[in-house]
């Protein structure tokens, strides 16, 4: 059985859906994806990456050394892409249901 | 390695070893990339995030074992979090805050952190609190940072000696009760000079009385020194002063470059002991003018067997007013060492900021004659020009007072003790006094605790005095708890962890039994 993914994990998967990113790029992409609502800190980001890697949903694409500092790029695995797609579909279905019920009750145009 | 990088590395060491070898360098690079330009130290939010991340990594690593031994796992997590919080660095105050006097200072707190552990940034004032007579009342020298950060000057506490060197019993008094060493803030509040008293230990070697564990880098390997600590970085520079036994920093030059230190052959306890009981004590001394940039020490000694008592720089920093134990006042021109004798005016010079901004007056205190019960002494002036000095201002008008220094052409700051207000708290007020008519208004105050802990040895940074501005007190920050208290808290957490372990293991066992039965 797969466990439910938290919001930081989903945002990381979504960010990586656009292509491989390094840690700092991921922080920026997550902020952008959430319209600035979610600003992950480094400890939280790596907590999420660690969990996703343990489930085989992300993997290291390549490593670079920039200004004598290690820069590591992460990417979605096929399992990660499938998982993100499934979760996005489930969210869309839930959102559709919610909107339909609101309209039926006359609470939403 | 920058201080910021060192701070991040320290926090990353909290992660499990396997995680660290796989991730630490990568995380460090991201942390440094993500830090805003100019950030010099780890912020409190970053500490919390990384401590939480490290605890999370330990938890997931424990996952499999936890299923078998839930109690041990829960206990380990509790312990890791407690220890992580015990060693994580504190928040770093904004060093760019304005340097006005806060309208009120914070009261005594035994939980105040130290300058050594988390420097407060430039300070507006320092003062001494706590008598050592009661529990959680150890004497502290508190540095009040411009940004509202309060820190104990641990350097002064470690260099603190006994005031009463004469009494053997006194010398054996619990070292925690020792008075902190005397300290003086630089004019811009960025640095603090800390003196020391060395006493002769039984084997004849000079040794300061120390509080807590001896830190060997606090005093020079041999001989006397004065220590200057940077309040933004915590870095300490020591300037050797030769063979004396007592170093008292009394004044900074207005440009903050030179430091005047009174150097004596005997600590105060012996120096002021009656001569008929201690006839052999060498009570002489000299004045050291230390160039804190180059480290050069200039020796000022107008005559042999001189007994200097106080010193203050002129506004242009070129001359020093000095006074000896007999009250004789003179000025020393630093360029050529020439001395001008000013006789014996009836006042004792206020060290540090005694010289008026226009160079015309010296500020001091006149002691009570004891002839009249109403005579509690007064705030007195000596004129350096042909003009007459203002009249002496009786201290009974303000409460027990001490002059701090000049705030304007004809205004001074004094401290004055104030009896308990409606809230039952006694205070030491900072008053701004017009020297022409003695009229005064309160600019700040330092609360005591329950009437038993009065602030003393108040020193306000010279620039803060001169700007004479007062602002609403910023939110106070007492820093991380002292290390000893944090370790006690961690030990309590460990005991709690042990209890959690037993409860968890028992619960796990009964759960397995029930599952097996079902």
XYZ file of C-alpha atoms in Angstrom, chain A residues 22-24 27 40-47 49-51 53 58 60 63 68-74, chain B residues 5 9 15 19 21-23 25-35 43 45-46 49-50 52-53 60:
52
model
C 18.836 21.131 -8.157
C 17.964 21.956 -4.539
C 17.929 25.721 -4.816
C 12.922 25.870 -3.612
C 9.837 25.409 1.745
C 12.861 25.635 4.001
C 15.908 23.517 3.278
C 15.273 21.025 6.102
C 11.674 20.451 4.936
C 12.713 20.164 1.285
C 15.270 17.471 2.030
C 12.850 15.673 4.331
C 13.169 14.450 -1.089
C 14.339 11.726 1.284
C 10.820 10.267 1.605
C 13.558 8.792 -2.925
C 12.531 10.638 -7.447
C 19.431 11.781 -8.666
C 25.938 16.006 -9.981
C 33.572 24.155 -5.363
C 30.116 23.340 -4.001
C 28.195 20.168 -4.724
C 25.097 20.706 -6.871
C 22.861 17.675 -7.343
C 19.980 17.504 -9.831
C 16.901 15.458 -9.029
C 28.748 28.173 6.977
C 27.568 22.714 9.408
C 21.434 14.460 11.012
C 21.973 10.888 5.797
C 27.308 11.480 4.129
C 24.679 11.371 1.371
C 23.187 14.840 1.730
C 27.360 18.867 1.254
C 24.410 19.237 -1.097
C 22.226 20.763 1.637
C 25.006 23.116 2.692
C 25.300 24.437 -0.859
C 21.541 25.049 -1.030
C 21.488 26.705 2.396
C 24.258 29.077 1.374
C 22.547 29.791 -1.974
C 19.225 30.468 -0.253
C 20.669 32.781 2.429
C 18.500 32.537 11.831
C 13.775 29.858 11.815
C 16.549 28.016 9.985
C 13.783 23.855 10.399
C 17.057 21.915 10.421
C 13.144 19.338 12.891
C 14.541 17.907 9.663
C 12.508 7.476 9.546
